[in-house]
Coordinates of C-alpha atoms and ligand atoms in Angstrom, one line a residue:
M1 CA 53.7 10.3 139.8
L2 CA 51.9 10.6 136.4
Y3 CA 49.4 13.1 137.9
F4 CA 52.3 15.1 139.4
Q5 CA 54.1 15.4 136.0
F6 CA 51.0 16.9 134.4
S7 CA 50.3 19.3 137.2
I8 CA 53.8 20.7 136.6
L9 CA 53.1 20.9 132.8
K10 CA 50.0 23.0 133.5
I11 CA 52.0 25.4 135.6
I12 CA 54.6 25.8 133.0
N13 CA 52.0 26.5 130.4
M14 CA 50.4 29.2 132.5
N15 CA 53.6 30.9 133.6
T16 CA 54.9 31.3 130.1
T17 CA 51.9 33.4 129.2
T18 CA 50.7 35.2 132.3
K19 CA 52.2 38.4 130.9
H20 CA 49.8 38.2 127.9
G21 CA 46.3 39.7 127.8
F22 CA 43.1 37.7 128.2
S23 CA 42.3 37.4 124.4
T24 CA 45.9 36.3 123.6
R25 CA 45.7 33.6 126.3
A26 CA 42.2 32.6 125.1
I27 CA 43.8 31.8 121.7
H28 CA 47.2 30.5 122.5
V29 CA 47.4 28.8 126.0
G30 CA 47.2 25.0 125.8
E31 CA 47.8 25.1 122.0
E32 CA 51.5 26.0 122.0
L33 CA 53.2 24.9 118.7
D34 CA 55.0 21.6 118.7
F35 CA 58.0 21.3 116.4
S36 CA 59.4 18.2 118.0
E37 CA 60.3 15.3 115.7
G38 CA 57.3 13.6 114.1
A39 CA 54.9 16.5 115.1
A40 CA 53.0 18.2 112.2
G41 CA 53.1 21.6 113.7
D42 CA 49.3 21.8 114.2
V43 CA 48.1 25.4 114.8
V44 CA 44.9 24.0 116.4
V45 CA 45.1 21.2 118.9
P46 CA 44.0 17.9 117.3
I47 CA 41.0 15.9 118.6
H48 CA 42.6 12.9 120.3
L49 CA 39.9 10.3 120.1
S50 CA 42.0 7.4 121.3
T51 CA 40.6 6.1 124.6
T52 CA 43.9 4.3 125.4
F53 CA 47.6 5.2 124.8
A54 CA 50.4 2.7 124.1
R55 CA 53.5 2.3 126.1
S56 CA 56.9 0.8 125.3
K57 CA 57.6 -0.4 128.9
V58 CA 55.2 -2.2 131.1
A59 CA 55.8 -0.2 134.2
E60 CA 55.4 3.4 132.9
A61 CA 53.1 5.3 130.6
T62 CA 55.7 6.3 127.9
T63 CA 54.1 9.5 126.7
G64 CA 52.5 10.4 130.1
Y65 CA 49.1 9.4 128.8
D66 CA 47.5 6.0 129.6
Y67 CA 43.7 6.2 129.5
T68 CA 41.5 9.0 128.3
R69 CA 39.3 9.2 131.5
S70 CA 42.5 10.0 133.5
L71 CA 44.1 12.3 131.0
N72 CA 43.5 13.2 127.3
P73 CA 45.6 15.7 125.3
T74 CA 42.7 17.6 123.8
R75 CA 41.0 17.9 127.2
K76 CA 44.3 18.9 128.8
A77 CA 44.7 21.7 126.3
L78 CA 41.3 23.1 127.3
E79 CA 42.0 22.7 131.0
S80 CA 45.2 24.7 130.7
K81 CA 43.4 27.4 128.7
L82 CA 40.5 27.7 131.2
A83 CA 42.9 27.8 134.2
S84 CA 44.8 30.6 132.6
L85 CA 41.7 32.6 131.8
E86 CA 40.4 32.3 135.4
N87 CA 43.9 33.2 136.8
A88 CA 44.0 29.8 138.4
K89 CA 46.7 27.3 138.9
Y90 CA 44.6 24.3 137.9
G91 CA 41.6 23.7 135.6
L92 CA 39.5 20.6 135.1
A93 CA 36.9 20.0 132.3
F94 CA 33.7 18.0 133.0
S95 CA 30.9 16.5 131.1
S96 CA 28.4 19.1 132.3
G97 CA 28.1 22.0 134.8
L98 CA 26.3 19.7 137.2
A99 CA 29.0 17.0 136.8
A100 CA 31.5 19.6 137.9
E101 CA 29.4 20.7 140.8
S102 CA 28.7 17.1 141.9
T103 CA 32.4 16.3 141.8
V104 CA 33.4 19.3 143.9
L105 CA 30.8 18.4 146.5
L106 CA 31.9 14.7 146.6
S107 CA 35.5 15.7 146.9
L108 CA 35.2 18.3 149.6
L109 CA 32.3 17.2 151.8
S110 CA 31.7 14.3 154.2
P111 CA 28.5 13.1 155.9
G112 CA 27.5 15.5 158.7
D113 CA 28.8 18.6 156.8
H114 CA 26.6 21.6 156.2
I115 CA 26.4 24.0 153.2
V116 CA 25.3 27.6 153.4
A117 CA 24.0 28.7 149.9
F118 CA 22.7 31.9 148.4
D119 CA 18.9 31.5 148.4
D120 CA 18.7 32.7 144.8
L121 CA 20.5 29.9 143.0
Y122 CA 20.3 27.8 139.8
G123 CA 17.5 25.3 140.4
G124 CA 19.6 22.3 139.4
T125 CA 22.2 23.2 142.0
K126 CA 19.4 23.2 144.7
R127 CA 18.1 19.9 143.3
L128 CA 21.7 18.5 143.7
F129 CA 21.9 19.6 147.3
E130 CA 18.4 18.6 148.3
G131 CA 17.7 15.6 146.1
V132 CA 21.2 13.9 146.1
F133 CA 23.6 15.1 148.7
S134 CA 21.0 15.2 151.5
N135 CA 20.7 11.4 151.0
H136 CA 24.4 11.2 152.0
G137 CA 24.2 13.1 155.2
V138 CA 25.0 16.6 153.9
T139 CA 22.6 19.4 155.0
V140 CA 22.0 22.8 153.4
S141 CA 20.6 26.2 154.5
Y142 CA 19.8 29.1 152.3
A143 CA 20.4 32.7 153.1
N144 CA 20.3 36.0 151.3
A145 CA 23.9 36.7 150.3
T146 CA 23.2 40.3 149.2
N147 CA 24.0 41.2 152.8
A148 CA 27.3 39.6 153.8
S149 CA 26.9 40.1 157.6
L150 CA 23.3 38.6 157.6
F151 CA 24.6 35.8 155.4
E152 CA 27.3 35.0 157.9
K153 CA 24.6 34.3 160.6
A154 CA 23.6 31.1 158.6
I155 CA 27.1 29.6 159.2
T156 CA 27.2 27.0 161.9
P157 CA 30.1 25.0 163.5
S158 CA 29.3 22.2 161.0
T159 CA 29.3 24.5 158.0
K160 CA 32.1 23.2 155.7
L161 CA 31.2 25.1 152.4
V162 CA 29.6 28.2 151.2
W163 CA 28.1 28.3 147.7
I164 CA 27.2 31.4 145.8
E165 CA 26.4 32.8 142.3
S166 CA 26.8 36.4 141.5
P167 CA 24.8 37.6 139.6
T168 CA 22.1 35.0 140.4
N169 CA 19.6 33.4 138.1
P170 CA 17.1 34.9 137.2
L171 CA 17.0 37.9 139.6
L172 CA 20.6 39.0 139.0
K173 CA 21.2 39.7 142.6
L174 CA 24.9 40.2 143.6
S175 CA 26.9 39.3 146.7
D176 CA 30.0 41.3 147.9
M177 CA 32.5 38.5 147.1
R178 CA 35.4 40.1 148.9
A179 CA 33.3 40.5 152.1
I180 CA 32.0 36.9 151.8
A181 CA 35.5 35.5 151.2
A182 CA 36.8 37.4 154.3
I183 CA 34.1 35.7 156.3
T184 CA 34.7 32.2 155.0
R185 CA 38.5 32.6 155.5
K186 CA 37.9 33.7 159.1
R187 CA 35.5 30.8 159.7
G188 CA 37.6 28.2 158.0
V189 CA 34.9 27.5 155.4
I190 CA 35.5 26.7 151.7
L191 CA 34.0 29.3 149.3
V192 CA 32.7 28.0 146.0
V193 CA 31.5 30.5 143.3
D194 CA 29.5 29.6 140.3
N195 CA 30.9 32.1 137.7
T196 CA 28.7 30.9 134.8
F197 CA 26.8 34.2 134.3
L198 CA 29.8 36.6 133.9
S199 CA 32.4 34.2 132.6
P200 CA 36.1 34.7 133.4
Y201 CA 36.2 37.5 131.0
F202 CA 34.2 39.8 133.3
Q203 CA 34.8 38.3 136.7
K204 CA 37.5 36.3 138.4
P205 CA 36.3 35.0 141.8
L206 CA 39.6 33.4 142.8
D207 CA 41.2 36.9 142.6
L208 CA 38.5 38.1 145.0
G209 CA 39.2 35.4 147.6
A210 CA 37.1 32.4 146.4
D211 CA 38.6 28.9 146.9
V212 CA 36.8 27.1 144.0
V213 CA 35.2 28.4 140.8
V214 CA 32.7 26.3 138.9
H215 CA 31.2 26.9 135.5
S216 CA 28.5 25.5 133.3
S217 CA 30.8 25.8 130.2
T218 CA 27.6 25.0 128.2
K219 CA 27.0 28.7 128.5
Y220 CA 29.3 31.6 127.6
I221 CA 32.6 29.6 127.7
C222 CA 31.6 27.5 124.8
G223 CA 29.1 30.1 123.6
H224 CA 27.4 28.3 120.7
S225 CA 24.7 26.2 122.4
D226 CA 26.2 23.0 121.0
V227 CA 28.3 21.5 123.9
L228 CA 27.2 20.5 127.4
G229 CA 30.2 21.0 129.6
G230 CA 31.5 22.1 133.0
A231 CA 34.7 23.4 134.5
V232 CA 36.3 23.7 137.9
M233 CA 39.2 26.0 138.6
V234 CA 41.3 26.1 141.9
N235 CA 44.7 27.4 143.2
N236 CA 44.9 25.1 146.2
D237 CA 47.0 22.0 145.5
T238 CA 45.0 19.7 148.0
Y239 CA 41.6 20.7 146.5
Y240 CA 43.0 20.1 143.0
E241 CA 44.3 16.7 143.9
R242 CA 41.0 15.7 145.6
I243 CA 38.8 17.0 142.8
Q244 CA 41.0 15.5 140.1
Y245 CA 41.0 12.1 141.9
H246 CA 37.2 12.1 142.2
Q247 CA 36.7 13.2 138.6
N248 CA 38.7 10.2 137.4
A249 CA 37.1 7.9 140.0
V250 CA 33.6 8.8 139.0
G251 CA 34.4 9.4 135.3
A252 CA 32.8 12.8 135.0
V253 CA 35.1 14.0 132.1
L254 CA 34.5 16.1 129.0
A255 CA 34.8 14.0 125.8
P256 CA 37.7 14.9 123.3
F257 CA 35.3 16.1 120.6
D258 CA 33.5 18.4 123.1
S259 CA 36.8 19.6 124.5
Y260 CA 37.8 20.6 120.9
L261 CA 34.5 22.4 120.3
T262 CA 34.9 24.2 123.7
L263 CA 38.5 25.2 122.8
R264 CA 37.2 26.6 119.5
G265 CA 34.4 28.5 121.2
V266 CA 36.4 30.0 124.1
K267 CA 38.8 31.7 121.7
T268 CA 36.2 34.3 120.9
L269 CA 35.0 34.7 124.5
S270 CA 36.2 38.3 124.9
L271 CA 34.6 39.5 121.6
R272 CA 31.4 37.7 122.4
M273 CA 31.1 39.0 125.9
E274 CA 31.7 42.6 124.8
Q275 CA 28.9 42.3 122.2
H276 CA 26.5 40.5 124.6
Q277 CA 27.0 43.3 127.0
K278 CA 26.7 46.1 124.5
N279 CA 23.4 44.6 123.2
A280 CA 22.1 43.8 126.7
L281 CA 22.6 47.4 127.8
E282 CA 20.7 48.8 124.8
V283 CA 17.9 46.3 125.2
A284 CA 17.7 47.0 128.9
Q285 CA 17.5 50.8 128.3
Y286 CA 14.8 50.3 125.6
L287 CA 12.7 48.1 127.9
E288 CA 13.1 50.4 130.9
N289 CA 11.4 53.2 128.8
H290 CA 8.6 51.0 127.5
P291 CA 5.1 51.7 128.9
K292 CA 4.2 48.0 128.9
V293 CA 7.2 47.0 131.1
N294 CA 7.0 47.2 134.9
R295 CA 10.6 46.8 135.8
V296 CA 13.9 45.8 134.2
I297 CA 16.7 44.0 136.2
Y298 CA 20.2 44.4 134.7
P299 CA 23.3 45.1 136.7
G300 CA 24.5 47.5 134.1
L301 CA 21.5 49.8 134.7
K302 CA 21.9 52.6 137.2
S303 CA 18.5 51.5 138.6
H304 CA 20.0 48.1 139.7
P305 CA 20.4 48.3 143.5
Q306 CA 23.9 46.8 143.3
H307 CA 25.1 48.7 140.2
D308 CA 28.0 50.2 142.2
L309 CA 29.0 46.9 143.8
I310 CA 29.4 45.1 140.5
K311 CA 31.8 47.8 139.3
T312 CA 34.1 47.0 142.2
Q313 CA 34.3 43.2 141.6
A314 CA 33.7 42.7 137.9
S315 CA 34.8 44.4 134.7
G316 CA 31.4 44.1 133.0
F317 CA 27.7 43.4 133.5
G318 CA 27.1 40.4 131.3
G319 CA 24.5 39.6 128.8
V320 CA 21.5 38.3 130.9
L321 CA 18.7 40.6 131.9
S322 CA 15.2 40.0 133.3
F323 CA 12.1 42.1 133.0
E324 CA 8.5 42.0 134.1
I325 CA 5.7 42.9 131.7
K326 CA 2.5 44.4 132.8
G327 CA -0.6 42.2 132.8
S328 CA -1.1 38.5 133.6
I329 CA 0.8 35.3 132.9
V330 CA -1.4 34.9 129.8
D331 CA -0.1 38.3 128.5
A332 CA 3.5 37.1 129.1
E333 CA 2.9 33.9 127.3
R334 CA 1.3 35.7 124.3
F335 CA 4.2 38.1 124.2
L336 CA 6.8 35.3 124.2
E337 CA 5.0 33.3 121.5
K338 CA 4.8 36.4 119.2
L339 CA 8.6 36.9 119.1
K340 CA 10.3 35.9 115.8
L341 CA 14.0 36.4 116.4
F342 CA 14.3 35.6 120.1
I343 CA 14.2 31.9 120.6
L344 CA 11.8 30.6 123.3
A345 CA 14.1 28.2 125.1
E346 CA 15.9 27.6 128.3
S347 CA 19.7 28.0 128.7
L348 CA 21.8 31.1 128.1
G349 CA 25.2 32.3 126.9
G350 CA 25.0 31.3 123.2
V351 CA 25.4 33.7 120.3
E352 CA 21.7 33.6 119.7
S353 CA 19.2 35.5 121.9
L354 CA 17.2 33.1 124.1
I355 CA 14.1 34.1 126.1
E356 CA 12.1 32.2 128.7
L357 CA 9.4 32.5 131.4
P358 CA 10.9 31.2 134.6
S359 CA 7.5 30.6 136.3
L360 CA 6.5 28.1 133.7
M361 CA 10.0 27.0 132.5
T362 CA 13.3 27.0 134.4
H363 CA 11.7 27.6 137.8
A364 CA 8.4 25.7 137.4
S365 CA 9.6 23.1 140.0
V366 CA 9.8 25.9 142.6
S367 CA 6.5 26.5 144.4
K368 CA 4.6 29.7 143.6
E369 CA 5.0 30.9 147.2
A370 CA 8.7 30.3 147.2
R371 CA 9.0 32.0 143.8
E372 CA 7.1 35.0 145.0
L373 CA 9.2 35.2 148.2
L374 CA 12.3 35.4 146.0
G375 CA 10.7 37.9 143.6
I376 CA 10.1 35.6 140.6
T377 CA 6.6 36.7 139.6
D378 CA 4.4 35.1 136.9
T379 CA 5.3 37.8 134.4
L380 CA 9.1 37.9 135.0
I381 CA 10.9 37.1 131.8
R382 CA 14.6 36.2 131.5
V383 CA 16.6 37.0 128.4
S384 CA 20.0 35.9 127.3
I385 CA 20.9 38.6 124.8
G386 CA 22.8 37.2 121.9
I387 CA 25.2 39.0 119.5
E388 CA 22.8 39.7 116.7
D389 CA 22.3 43.3 115.4
V390 CA 20.7 45.0 118.3
K391 CA 18.3 47.1 116.1
D392 CA 16.8 43.7 115.0
L393 CA 16.4 42.5 118.6
I394 CA 14.7 45.8 119.6
A395 CA 12.4 45.7 116.5
D396 CA 11.4 42.1 117.5
L397 CA 10.6 43.1 121.1
E398 CA 8.7 46.1 119.8
Q399 CA 6.4 44.1 117.5
A400 CA 5.7 41.5 120.1
L401 CA 5.0 44.1 122.9
N402 CA 2.7 46.1 120.7
Ligands
LIG1 C1 24.3 29.2 136.8 C2 24.3 27.7 136.4 N1 25.1 26.9 137.0 C3 25.1 25.6 136.6 C4 24.3 25.1 135.6 C5 24.3 23.6 135.2 O1 25.1 23.4 134.1 P1 24.8 22.3 133.0 O2 23.4 22.5 132.4 O3 25.9 22.4 132.1 O4 24.9 21.0 133.8 C6 23.4 26.0 134.9 C7 22.6 25.5 133.9 O5 21.7 26.2 133.4 C8 23.5 27.3 135.3 O6 22.7 28.3 134.8

């Protein structure tokens, strides 16, 4: 009953503002003004730290809230905002991207089920499939989702779920999401899309036919490299009920303070994404013309093999690019250690530019043979372009390359 009341509240929040643009919703949804008696009229939703909520009658939660793991006002504000931004009916906020992913898998799969996943996928997601869910009777096969009809061949009668990222990490490969959604619908399979790389500002997989969207909100949604978080967005009532039930049952919720910081960060998502993209395009073009660079991978470049595809399913290209410098792994390490402004660190999506060498950092756990099969060479460098002055970023790359 309680859960039902709050589902309705979320829908009301969303419907009152669907006519508004993305930036307006990023600021206002979930933080509607409260002029009721006793309310202060906060412009910003307060951080409700209370873990438990008082009731005046034994048999019912008077305010609708009873315990923060089940429902918390600050987290609820964030969940409403994220749902609205993704054009979703429901949103849920988790303690990390991987907590969100684990809860989706726990909620929607049973022993004996099979997953088909894009072969170029965030390493932690592969670890979750192979190191955790395989111990509970779930099997996984990987296939190249850049070709939807070849990808379909990996689906078997026991396939329950398809998992993709687009663009992927670190090779920025794309899948035709509408084509894959048509296949999963026809085969009665659930389509999950990890939308971390483009954020809901540039891409809305539910509108393209996906059933579930997951995010590491640690990245662009929060945007300031100071909160670990995750999110799940769905339209389907049954999936929402199952995921919400499991989230509460396993306790994978985002803390009130982290919900507040994420609410604060997401308000500037549109501004940040525009600047990330503008800077990324300029840096990609600079690198493409540099004699010490072998190749640059950025979906916004005409040279990207799926440049035309991304324009049909997203409104932007994002802020992550990869490039390969000429020489050996030692040259790549020397280059990275010479940078002054780019921070040598894993992760992405923050306001600061981060750079890393997948072969020795994010993808070190993948064997060299498997990396090379995918195209992750020793000198492939991944960059999350921040929102600094682009001339300073290019000057830093120039001094380190030369
Ligand atoms: C695409 C993608 N999905 C999921 C995750 C996992 O998110 P988290 O680190 O918030 O658990 C990451 C982390 O880097 C990621 O890049």
